[in-house]
Amino acid sequence: MSRTRVKDLLNHTGEDVTLKGWLYNRRSSKKFHFVLLRDGSGIVQCIVTKAEMDEEAFEAIGKIPYESAIEIRGKANADERSPGGVEIHASAVDVISEAEEYPISKQEHGPDFLLSHRHLWLRSKKQVAIMHIRNEVLKTIRDDMHERGFHCIDAPVFTPNSCEGTSTLFEVDYFDDEKAYLTQSGQLYMEAAAMALGDVYCLGPTFRAEKSKTRRHLTEFWMFEPEMAFAGIDEVMDLAEAMLQKIATNVLENCQADLEVLERDTDQLRKALAPFPRISYSEAVERLNDEGHPFEWGGDLGAPDETKISSWFDTPVMVHRYPEAVKAFYMKRDPEDSRVALGVDVLAPEGYGEIIGGGQREECLETLLGRINEHELDPEDFAWYLDLRRYGSVPHGGFGLGVERTVCWLAGIEHVRECIPFPRMLYRIYP
Ligand code: 4AD
Ligand code: MG
């Protein structure tokens, strides 16, 4: 008999099914074992009855350690009280592989222990739910980009120079004493690709050698970066808003069970689907000061400032037109106010902070050269990038969405380290 996935059991009530998975939990009495089997798609309760079973198999299922691999055959009964609405009445149990005593128990472990056992921790209910949500986020991005006619263009991971400033580069030895760096962002390459294909995006790992030990920082994280030719900051904000709404909608719709496992407040999440307010940095600074949160115009917004700003709204908020001095060299200055750049950050609600950064790029060769010099970067390094302004330069823009920070917000998780399968952080690269 072919095997049935736990998530599909509702379509097989009344039938004999074969399940393959791992022993997640067990309660036993003399005559019964209540076994929770997990198979990655879900968890189901199976009742194993002594009277209806080979004696040896009954004994075995009562004593094998958690996470042993098992096969259970039996009847799928509809049962409203069971999680998932189905319960298995087992007629046969096979042990595929008996586990050693499992190191992760059902009681609390500290984060360090769990992170060191990430390869096993990933099996737990909550972690599986987070990975389901991450999968939904990535799928939505790819599907939506495809529907909009954007081309998937992969950016290189080895780069000869920086994109977001030199302070956070990971250096690697390339050949013949040459240095290379792990990419901080695929943006500059997406700009080249946008001039070739129009609307493009990349979705891949990016690296920041930030010595930050906060709940929002990873040294390796995934970024989704769309880039559009013939677009300005307003189109960039439109796309960011539409994408985030689609992502949140799909997670709410397709990950209900996972959100439940995570005890996510879905009413709060649903409120985030309304139109996103767009406020300028200057407006935000004025309101901060009005509300007794002192902030001097000109500085970058820190986490407490972002939290305060996002507390004004239930949806993500788009803060645009930052002082040019706090933003990267490639940002276009506002023609109406040269003190500010046409950049936008999207701050998630509920204090999750910045999840998107982007904006309109400088398209004028001379101005861009000036910026490169001001930022004390070497124009030689950017020769190819400057070429894009020499041969048919057009207004263009895009953004970078941090996948883990977005998942963190949607799933309602405290720390981004649980939103990537194998986190890399300041003090952690194992397993
Ligand atoms: O704001 P950032 O630095 O923007 C860029 O890299 C642009 N070049 C993107 C573009 O326009 N194509 O990073 C974009 C997003 C942030 O908003 C945040 O969500 C995420 O990437 N991010 C991080 N996520 C986890 N750990 C870190 N250390 C992160 N740094 C940035
Ligand atoms: Mg940023």
GROMACS .gro file of C-alpha atoms and ligand atoms in nm:
model
  463
    1MET     CA    1   0.000   0.000   0.000
    2SER     CA    2   0.141   0.342  -0.090
    3ARG     CA    3   0.207   0.572   0.198
    4THR     CA    4  -0.020   0.858   0.297
    5ARG     CA    5   0.108   1.193   0.426
    6VAL     CA    6  -0.035   1.308   0.757
    7LYS     CA    7  -0.153   1.636   0.606
    8ASP     CA    8  -0.368   1.443   0.356
    9LEU     CA    9  -0.534   1.210   0.607
   10LEU     CA   10  -0.863   1.401   0.611
   11ASN     CA   11  -0.914   1.287   0.251
   12HIS     CA   12  -0.872   0.923   0.356
   13THR     CA   13  -1.106   0.881   0.653
   14GLY     CA   14  -1.257   0.535   0.670
   15GLU     CA   15  -0.969   0.389   0.468
   16ASP     CA   16  -0.675   0.168   0.556
   17VAL     CA   17  -0.357   0.374   0.536
   18THR     CA   18   0.018   0.331   0.573
   19LEU     CA   19   0.211   0.605   0.751
   20LYS     CA   20   0.587   0.642   0.772
   21GLY     CA   21   0.752   0.880   1.011
   22TRP     CA   22   0.910   0.922   1.353
   23LEU     CA   23   0.788   0.864   1.706
   24TYR     CA   24   0.713   1.211   1.838
   25ASN     CA   25   0.548   1.129   2.169
   26ARG     CA   26   0.383   0.842   2.354
   27ARG     CA   27   0.147   0.778   2.644
   28SER     CA   28   0.101   0.419   2.751
   29SER     CA   29  -0.124   0.205   2.965
   30LYS     CA   30  -0.128  -0.174   2.999
   31LYS     CA   31  -0.353  -0.224   2.703
   32PHE     CA   32  -0.289   0.081   2.483
   33HIS     CA   33  -0.018   0.303   2.351
   34PHE     CA   34  -0.119   0.647   2.230
   35VAL     CA   35   0.151   0.724   1.980
   36LEU     CA   36   0.211   1.057   1.810
   37LEU     CA   37   0.367   1.000   1.470
   38ARG     CA   38   0.522   1.293   1.284
   39ASP     CA   39   0.617   1.278   0.918
   40GLY     CA   40   0.717   1.637   0.840
   41SER     CA   41   0.377   1.723   0.697
   42GLY     CA   42   0.201   1.695   1.031
   43ILE     CA   43   0.150   1.498   1.351
   44VAL     CA   44  -0.122   1.236   1.405
   45GLN     CA   45  -0.231   1.033   1.703
   46CYS     CA   46  -0.231   0.655   1.655
   47ILE     CA   47  -0.397   0.415   1.898
   48VAL     CA   48  -0.208   0.089   1.932
   49THR     CA   49  -0.416  -0.174   2.112
   50LYS     CA   50  -0.258  -0.482   2.269
   51ALA     CA   51  -0.548  -0.709   2.192
   52GLU     CA   52  -0.533  -0.630   1.820
   53MET     CA   53  -0.162  -0.650   1.768
   54ASP     CA   54   0.129  -0.884   1.744
   55GLU     CA   55   0.261  -0.901   2.103
   56GLU     CA   56   0.623  -0.826   2.012
   57ALA     CA   57   0.529  -0.524   1.803
   58PHE     CA   58   0.314  -0.394   2.089
   59GLU     CA   59   0.604  -0.426   2.335
   60ALA     CA   60   0.849  -0.264   2.093
   61ILE     CA   61   0.642   0.047   2.027
   62GLY     CA   62   0.607   0.087   2.406
   63LYS     CA   63   0.978   0.113   2.469
   64ILE     CA   64   1.165   0.247   2.168
   65PRO     CA   65   1.311   0.597   2.224
   66TYR     CA   66   1.155   0.907   2.076
   67GLU     CA   67   1.252   0.983   1.716
   68SER     CA   68   1.278   0.617   1.622
   69ALA     CA   69   1.162   0.576   1.263
   70ILE     CA   70   0.838   0.376   1.239
   71GLU     CA   71   0.576   0.256   0.997
   72ILE     CA   72   0.217   0.231   1.115
   73ARG     CA   73  -0.064   0.070   0.919
   74GLY     CA   74  -0.423   0.106   1.026
   75LYS     CA   75  -0.758   0.269   0.972
   76ALA     CA   76  -0.796   0.646   0.953
   77ASN     CA   77  -1.097   0.743   1.162
   78ALA     CA   78  -1.249   1.087   1.156
   79ASP     CA   79  -1.229   1.222   1.510
   80GLU     CA   80  -1.316   1.580   1.586
   81ARG     CA   81  -1.132   1.584   1.918
   82SER     CA   82  -0.801   1.483   1.763
   83PRO     CA   83  -0.564   1.747   1.635
   84GLY     CA   84  -0.601   1.743   1.257
   85GLY     CA   85  -0.944   1.576   1.287
   86VAL     CA   86  -0.816   1.222   1.228
   87GLU     CA   87  -0.700   0.939   1.452
   88ILE     CA   88  -0.534   0.616   1.339
   89HIS     CA   89  -0.654   0.285   1.472
   90ALA     CA   90  -0.333   0.084   1.423
   91SER     CA   91  -0.334  -0.277   1.307
   92ALA     CA   92   0.043  -0.316   1.256
   93VAL     CA   93   0.358  -0.133   1.360
   94ASP     CA   94   0.710  -0.179   1.225
   95VAL     CA   95   1.021  -0.021   1.367
   96ILE     CA   96   1.227   0.098   1.069
   97SER     CA   97   1.517   0.227   1.275
   98GLU     CA   98   1.537   0.235   1.651
   99ALA     CA   99   1.685   0.563   1.774
  100GLU     CA  100   1.940   0.609   2.049
  101GLU     CA  101   1.816   0.798   2.354
  102TYR     CA  102   1.709   1.133   2.203
  103PRO     CA  103   1.900   1.432   2.343
  104ILE     CA  104   1.616   1.682   2.312
  105SER     CA  105   1.348   1.612   2.570
  106LYS     CA  106   1.006   1.765   2.599
  107GLN     CA  107   1.113   1.988   2.887
  108GLU     CA  108   1.279   2.325   2.839
  109HIS     CA  109   1.632   2.355   2.704
  110GLY     CA  110   1.841   2.671   2.686
  111PRO     CA  111   1.890   2.843   2.348
  112ASP     CA  112   2.258   2.749   2.335
  113PHE     CA  113   2.186   2.379   2.376
  114LEU     CA  114   1.914   2.396   2.113
  115LEU     CA  115   2.129   2.589   1.866
  116SER     CA  116   2.408   2.334   1.909
  117HIS     CA  117   2.151   2.066   1.827
  118ARG     CA  118   1.992   2.262   1.543
  119HIS     CA  119   2.013   1.954   1.316
  120LEU     CA  120   1.774   1.779   1.557
  121TRP     CA  121   1.590   2.082   1.696
  122LEU     CA  122   1.462   2.142   1.342
  123ARG     CA  123   1.234   1.838   1.395
  124SER     CA  124   1.034   1.997   1.676
  125LYS     CA  125   0.680   2.110   1.617
  126LYS     CA  126   0.747   2.480   1.648
  127GLN     CA  127   1.053   2.474   1.424
  128VAL     CA  128   0.869   2.276   1.158
  129ALA     CA  129   0.588   2.534   1.170
  130ILE     CA  130   0.839   2.818   1.119
  131MET     CA  131   0.996   2.635   0.823
  132HIS     CA  132   0.650   2.584   0.671
  133ILE     CA  133   0.594   2.960   0.693
  134ARG     CA  134   0.937   3.034   0.547
  135ASN     CA  135   0.859   2.798   0.260
  136GLU     CA  136   0.528   2.977   0.197
  137VAL     CA  137   0.703   3.317   0.195
  138LEU     CA  138   0.960   3.199  -0.061
  139LYS     CA  139   0.699   3.029  -0.277
  140THR     CA  140   0.480   3.339  -0.277
  141ILE     CA  141   0.771   3.560  -0.381
  142ARG     CA  142   0.868   3.332  -0.670
  143ASP     CA  143   0.509   3.281  -0.789
  144ASP     CA  144   0.425   3.649  -0.766
  145MET     CA  145   0.740   3.758  -0.950
  146HIS     CA  146   0.663   3.506  -1.223
  147GLU     CA  147   0.306   3.634  -1.255
  148ARG     CA  148   0.429   3.991  -1.282
  149GLY     CA  149   0.669   3.894  -1.560
  150PHE     CA  150   0.989   3.960  -1.362
  151HIS     CA  151   1.293   3.756  -1.465
  152CYS     CA  152   1.480   3.556  -1.205
  153ILE     CA  153   1.846   3.657  -1.244
  154ASP     CA  154   2.086   3.508  -0.992
  155ALA     CA  155   2.351   3.741  -0.853
  156PRO     CA  156   2.708   3.622  -0.786
  157VAL     CA  157   2.817   3.541  -0.430
  158PHE     CA  158   3.186   3.626  -0.483
  159THR     CA  159   3.220   3.997  -0.554
  160PRO     CA  160   3.522   4.220  -0.615
  161ASN     CA  161   3.388   4.512  -0.405
  162SER     CA  162   3.120   4.630  -0.165
  163CYS     CA  163   2.764   4.743  -0.223
  164GLU     CA  164   2.646   4.856   0.119
  165GLY     CA  165   2.971   5.006   0.254
  166THR     CA  166   3.302   4.838   0.327
  167SER     CA  167   3.271   4.785   0.702
  168THR     CA  168   3.071   4.464   0.690
  169LEU     CA  169   3.250   4.261   0.422
  170PHE     CA  170   3.364   3.902   0.460
  171GLU     CA  171   3.695   3.872   0.282
  172VAL     CA  172   3.799   3.549   0.112
  173ASP     CA  173   4.124   3.448  -0.057
  174TYR     CA  174   4.070   3.424  -0.427
  175PHE     CA  175   4.345   3.310  -0.667
  176ASP     CA  176   4.690   3.468  -0.713
  177ASP     CA  177   4.674   3.682  -0.401
  178GLU     CA  178   4.353   3.839  -0.515
  179LYS     CA  179   4.086   3.919  -0.258
  180ALA     CA  180   3.718   3.859  -0.307
  181TYR     CA  181   3.424   3.938  -0.081
  182LEU     CA  182   3.102   3.754  -0.005
  183THR     CA  183   2.814   3.957  -0.143
  184GLN     CA  184   2.625   4.198   0.084
  185SER     CA  185   2.352   4.247  -0.176
  186GLY     CA  186   2.287   4.152  -0.536
  187GLN     CA  187   2.156   4.500  -0.614
  188LEU     CA  188   2.434   4.637  -0.834
  189TYR     CA  189   2.413   4.326  -1.052
  190MET     CA  190   2.034   4.350  -1.062
  191GLU     CA  191   2.072   4.706  -1.192
  192ALA     CA  192   2.282   4.570  -1.480
  193ALA     CA  193   2.026   4.295  -1.541
  194ALA     CA  194   1.735   4.543  -1.533
  195MET     CA  195   1.899   4.732  -1.820
  196ALA     CA  196   1.914   4.401  -2.009
  197LEU     CA  197   1.574   4.250  -1.922
  198GLY     CA  198   1.357   4.526  -1.773
  199ASP     CA  199   1.209   4.378  -1.457
  200VAL     CA  200   1.430   4.136  -1.267
  201TYR     CA  201   1.489   3.990  -0.922
  202CYS     CA  202   1.729   3.774  -0.730
  203LEU     CA  203   1.666   3.565  -0.423
  204GLY     CA  204   1.963   3.420  -0.244
  205PRO     CA  205   2.202   3.430   0.050
  206THR     CA  206   2.382   3.754   0.138
  207PHE     CA  207   2.652   3.814   0.398
  208ARG     CA  208   2.727   4.085   0.651
  209ALA     CA  209   3.026   4.079   0.882
  210GLU     CA  210   2.837   4.288   1.135
  211LYS     CA  211   2.952   4.241   1.489
  212SER     CA  212   2.592   4.289   1.604
  213LYS     CA  213   2.449   4.051   1.855
  214THR     CA  214   2.085   4.149   1.831
  215ARG     CA  215   1.773   3.945   1.771
  216ARG     CA  216   1.755   4.086   1.417
  217HIS     CA  217   2.105   4.015   1.288
  218LEU     CA  218   2.246   3.716   1.109
  219THR     CA  219   2.582   3.709   0.931
  220GLU     CA  220   2.425   3.506   0.649
  221PHE     CA  221   2.067   3.585   0.554
  222TRP     CA  222   1.845   3.551   0.250
  223MET     CA  223   1.738   3.854   0.056
  224PHE     CA  224   1.478   3.901  -0.217
  225GLU     CA  225   1.581   4.189  -0.445
  226PRO     CA  226   1.357   4.307  -0.729
  227GLU     CA  227   1.484   4.582  -0.960
  228MET     CA  228   1.282   4.772  -1.222
  229ALA     CA  229   1.392   4.983  -1.517
  230PHE     CA  230   1.187   5.299  -1.577
  231ALA     CA  231   1.067   5.316  -1.218
  232GLY     CA  232   1.097   5.568  -0.936
  233ILE     CA  233   1.052   5.557  -0.561
  234ASP     CA  234   0.671   5.548  -0.588
  235GLU     CA  235   0.673   5.233  -0.801
  236VAL     CA  236   0.923   5.080  -0.559
  237MET     CA  237   0.686   5.149  -0.268
  238ASP     CA  238   0.388   5.015  -0.465
  239LEU     CA  239   0.569   4.689  -0.533
  240ALA     CA  240   0.693   4.653  -0.174
  241GLU     CA  241   0.341   4.702  -0.040
  242ALA     CA  242   0.179   4.463  -0.287
  243MET     CA  243   0.437   4.192  -0.225
  244LEU     CA  244   0.415   4.211   0.153
  245GLN     CA  245   0.036   4.202   0.139
  246LYS     CA  246   0.042   3.899  -0.087
  247ILE     CA  247   0.294   3.725   0.137
  248ALA     CA  248   0.091   3.794   0.453
  249THR     CA  249  -0.233   3.688   0.280
  250ASN     CA  250  -0.086   3.356   0.167
  251VAL     CA  251   0.068   3.282   0.505
  252LEU     CA  252  -0.265   3.353   0.678
  253GLU     CA  253  -0.448   3.135   0.428
  254ASN     CA  254  -0.209   2.845   0.378
  255CYS     CA  255  -0.030   2.821   0.713
  256GLN     CA  256  -0.323   2.827   0.956
  257ALA     CA  257  -0.213   2.516   1.143
  258ASP     CA  258   0.142   2.649   1.173
  259LEU     CA  259   0.029   2.987   1.303
  260GLU     CA  260  -0.179   2.800   1.559
  261VAL     CA  261   0.120   2.592   1.673
  262LEU     CA  262   0.314   2.917   1.715
  263GLU     CA  263   0.021   3.080   1.896
  264ARG     CA  264   0.047   3.373   1.657
  265ASP     CA  265  -0.211   3.646   1.709
  266THR     CA  266  -0.367   3.624   1.363
  267ASP     CA  267  -0.611   3.911   1.425
  268GLN     CA  268  -0.311   4.138   1.458
  269LEU     CA  269  -0.162   3.992   1.140
  270ARG     CA  270  -0.486   4.035   0.948
  271LYS     CA  271  -0.489   4.406   1.036
  272ALA     CA  272  -0.157   4.435   0.852
  273LEU     CA  273  -0.334   4.375   0.519
  274ALA     CA  274  -0.476   4.730   0.506
  275PRO     CA  275  -0.297   4.992   0.289
  276PHE     CA  276   0.045   5.088   0.427
  277PRO     CA  277   0.101   5.447   0.538
  278ARG     CA  278   0.387   5.630   0.368
  279ILE     CA  279   0.556   5.895   0.578
  280SER     CA  280   0.872   6.089   0.517
  281TYR     CA  281   1.165   6.064   0.754
  282SER     CA  282   1.115   6.434   0.837
  283GLU     CA  283   0.749   6.378   0.927
  284ALA     CA  284   0.848   6.080   1.140
  285VAL     CA  285   1.113   6.284   1.324
  286GLU     CA  286   0.866   6.563   1.391
  287ARG     CA  287   0.608   6.323   1.531
  288LEU     CA  288   0.868   6.145   1.744
  289ASN     CA  289   0.962   6.476   1.905
  290ASP     CA  290   0.597   6.579   1.944
  291GLU     CA  291   0.535   6.259   2.135
  292GLY     CA  292   0.821   6.314   2.375
  293HIS     CA  293   1.064   6.078   2.203
  294PRO     CA  294   1.358   6.311   2.136
  295PHE     CA  295   1.529   6.256   1.802
  296GLU     CA  296   1.757   6.489   1.611
  297TRP     CA  297   1.702   6.530   1.235
  298GLY     CA  298   1.996   6.381   1.046
  299GLY     CA  299   2.070   6.060   1.233
  300ASP     CA  300   1.975   5.710   1.129
  301LEU     CA  301   1.673   5.559   1.301
  302GLY     CA  302   1.772   5.308   1.568
  303ALA     CA  303   1.569   5.010   1.685
  304PRO     CA  304   1.387   5.202   1.964
  305ASP     CA  305   1.295   5.481   1.718
  306GLU     CA  306   1.167   5.228   1.466
  307THR     CA  307   0.964   5.056   1.735
  308LYS     CA  308   0.806   5.387   1.833
  309ILE     CA  309   0.722   5.473   1.471
  310SER     CA  310   0.573   5.131   1.399
  311SER     CA  311   0.360   5.156   1.716
  312TRP     CA  312   0.154   5.427   1.542
  313PHE     CA  313   0.018   5.175   1.292
  314ASP     CA  314  -0.119   4.820   1.265
  315THR     CA  315   0.029   4.774   0.918
  316PRO     CA  316   0.389   4.797   0.805
  317VAL     CA  317   0.487   5.161   0.757
  318MET     CA  318   0.703   5.296   0.474
  319VAL     CA  319   0.945   5.565   0.584
  320HIS     CA  320   1.094   5.745   0.285
  321ARG     CA  321   1.339   6.026   0.206
  322TYR     CA  322   1.611   5.972   0.465
  323PRO     CA  323   1.899   6.217   0.505
  324GLU     CA  324   2.136   6.128   0.223
  325ALA     CA  325   2.430   6.108   0.467
  326VAL     CA  326   2.294   5.794   0.638
  327LYS     CA  327   2.224   5.608   0.314
  328ALA     CA  328   2.438   5.427   0.057
  329PHE     CA  329   2.627   5.599  -0.227
  330TYR     CA  330   2.394   5.476  -0.502
  331MET     CA  331   2.078   5.644  -0.373
  332LYS     CA  332   1.935   5.922  -0.582
  333ARG     CA  333   1.892   6.257  -0.409
  334ASP     CA  334   1.547   6.408  -0.404
  335PRO     CA  335   1.537   6.674  -0.678
  336GLU     CA  336   1.301   6.874  -0.452
  337ASP     CA  337   1.528   6.860  -0.144
  338SER     CA  338   1.893   6.768  -0.188
  339ARG     CA  339   1.937   6.696   0.184
  340VAL     CA  340   1.743   6.372   0.146
  341ALA     CA  341   1.775   6.060  -0.065
  342LEU     CA  342   1.493   5.878  -0.244
  343GLY     CA  343   1.528   5.574  -0.022
  344VAL     CA  344   1.256   5.386   0.163
  345ASP     CA  345   1.260   5.150   0.458
  346VAL     CA  346   0.959   4.937   0.543
  347LEU     CA  347   0.915   4.885   0.917
  348ALA     CA  348   0.709   4.587   1.027
  349PRO     CA  349   0.442   4.634   1.295
  350GLU     CA  350   0.461   4.502   1.651
  351GLY     CA  351   0.818   4.625   1.694
  352TYR     CA  352   0.979   4.394   1.438
  353GLY     CA  353   1.170   4.681   1.277
  354GLU     CA  354   1.307   4.716   0.925
  355ILE     CA  355   1.222   4.430   0.691
  356ILE     CA  356   1.277   4.608   0.358
  357GLY     CA  357   1.528   4.868   0.241
  358GLY     CA  358   1.541   5.015  -0.108
  359GLY     CA  359   1.463   5.311  -0.326
  360GLN     CA  360   1.549   5.490  -0.647
  361ARG     CA  361   1.905   5.472  -0.780
  362GLU     CA  362   2.118   5.761  -0.903
  363GLU     CA  363   2.112   5.741  -1.283
  364CYS     CA  364   2.335   6.038  -1.370
  365LEU     CA  365   2.700   5.946  -1.438
  366GLU     CA  366   2.859   6.266  -1.302
  367THR     CA  367   2.648   6.273  -0.987
  368LEU     CA  368   2.716   5.905  -0.918
  369LEU     CA  369   3.090   5.957  -0.963
  370GLY     CA  370   3.070   6.242  -0.713
  371ARG     CA  371   2.894   6.016  -0.460
  372ILE     CA  372   3.154   5.742  -0.505
  373ASN     CA  373   3.426   5.994  -0.427
  374GLU     CA  374   3.237   6.138  -0.129
  375HIS     CA  375   3.202   5.790   0.015
  376GLU     CA  376   3.576   5.739  -0.038
  377LEU     CA  377   3.520   5.442  -0.266
  378ASP     CA  378   3.752   5.369  -0.558
  379PRO     CA  379   3.587   5.459  -0.893
  380GLU     CA  380   3.806   5.189  -1.056
  381ASP     CA  381   3.614   4.926  -0.859
  382PHE     CA  382   3.288   5.059  -0.995
  383ALA     CA  383   3.392   5.101  -1.357
  384TRP     CA  384   3.143   4.841  -1.480
  385TYR     CA  385   2.864   4.989  -1.264
  386LEU     CA  386   2.934   5.336  -1.402
  387ASP     CA  387   2.905   5.194  -1.754
  388LEU     CA  388   2.535   5.138  -1.684
  389ARG     CA  389   2.506   5.521  -1.667
  390ARG     CA  390   2.703   5.561  -1.990
  391TYR     CA  391   2.496   5.340  -2.213
  392GLY     CA  392   2.128   5.429  -2.202
  393SER     CA  393   2.084   5.523  -1.836
  394VAL     CA  394   1.722   5.540  -1.717
  395PRO     CA  395   1.546   5.603  -1.385
  396HIS     CA  396   1.529   5.275  -1.198
  397GLY     CA  397   1.485   5.134  -0.851
  398GLY     CA  398   1.415   4.835  -0.634
  399PHE     CA  399   1.443   4.700  -0.285
  400GLY     CA  400   1.579   4.422  -0.069
  401LEU     CA  401   1.346   4.222   0.152
  402GLY     CA  402   1.509   4.031   0.438
  403VAL     CA  403   1.350   3.687   0.428
  404GLU     CA  404   1.425   3.592   0.790
  405ARG     CA  405   1.305   3.922   0.934
  406THR     CA  406   0.984   3.892   0.733
  407VAL     CA  407   0.930   3.534   0.852
  408CYS     CA  408   1.012   3.644   1.208
  409TRP     CA  409   0.735   3.903   1.199
  410LEU     CA  410   0.476   3.680   1.030
  411ALA     CA  411   0.544   3.385   1.259
  412GLY     CA  412   0.564   3.609   1.567
  413ILE     CA  413   0.908   3.479   1.670
  414GLU     CA  414   1.139   3.655   1.913
  415HIS     CA  415   1.470   3.603   1.728
  416VAL     CA  416   1.562   3.571   1.358
  417ARG     CA  417   1.790   3.277   1.438
  418GLU     CA  418   1.484   3.048   1.439
  419CYS     CA  419   1.373   3.172   1.097
  420ILE     CA  420   1.659   3.022   0.893
  421PRO     CA  421   1.731   2.646   0.890
  422PHE     CA  422   2.095   2.677   1.001
  423PRO     CA  423   2.169   3.022   1.146
  424ARG     CA  424   2.510   3.186   1.114
  425MET     CA  425   2.575   3.451   1.375
  426LEU     CA  426   2.860   3.634   1.542
  427TYR     CA  427   2.940   3.344   1.773
  428ARG     CA  428   2.786   3.054   1.587
  429ILE     CA  429   2.866   2.862   1.272
  430TYR     CA  430   2.795   2.505   1.403
  431PRO     CA  431   2.621   2.284   1.295
  4324AD     O1  432   1.870   4.774   0.394
  4324AD     P1  433   1.968   4.680   0.328
  4324AD     O2  434   2.108   4.684   0.374
  4324AD     O3  435   1.955   4.706   0.172
  4324AD     C1  436   2.033   4.656   0.073
  4324AD     O4  437   2.118   4.571   0.087
  4324AD     C2  438   1.994   4.705  -0.063
  4324AD     N1  439   2.111   4.694  -0.150
  4324AD     C3  440   1.878   4.622  -0.114
  4324AD     C4  441   1.827   4.666  -0.248
  4324AD     O5  442   1.781   4.777  -0.263
  4324AD     N2  443   1.830   4.578  -0.346
  4324AD     O6  444   1.914   4.531   0.348
  4324AD     C5  445   1.785   4.494   0.302
  4324AD     C6  446   1.714   4.409   0.405
  4324AD     C7  447   1.688   4.478   0.539
  4324AD     O7  448   1.574   4.559   0.533
  4324AD     C8  449   1.670   4.359   0.632
  4324AD     O8  450   1.539   4.307   0.621
  4324AD     C9  451   1.767   4.259   0.575
  4324AD     O9  452   1.792   4.295   0.441
  4324AD     N3  453   1.891   4.256   0.651
  4324AD    C10  454   1.925   4.162   0.740
  4324AD     N4  455   1.860   4.054   0.784
  4324AD    C11  456   1.920   3.975   0.877
  4324AD     N5  457   2.044   3.999   0.926
  4324AD    C12  458   2.114   4.108   0.885
  4324AD     N6  459   2.237   4.130   0.932
  4324AD    C13  460   2.054   4.195   0.788
  4324AD     N7  461   2.094   4.308   0.724
  4324AD    C14  462   1.995   4.343   0.642
  433MG      MG  463   1.860   4.908   0.549
   0.00000   0.00000   0.00000
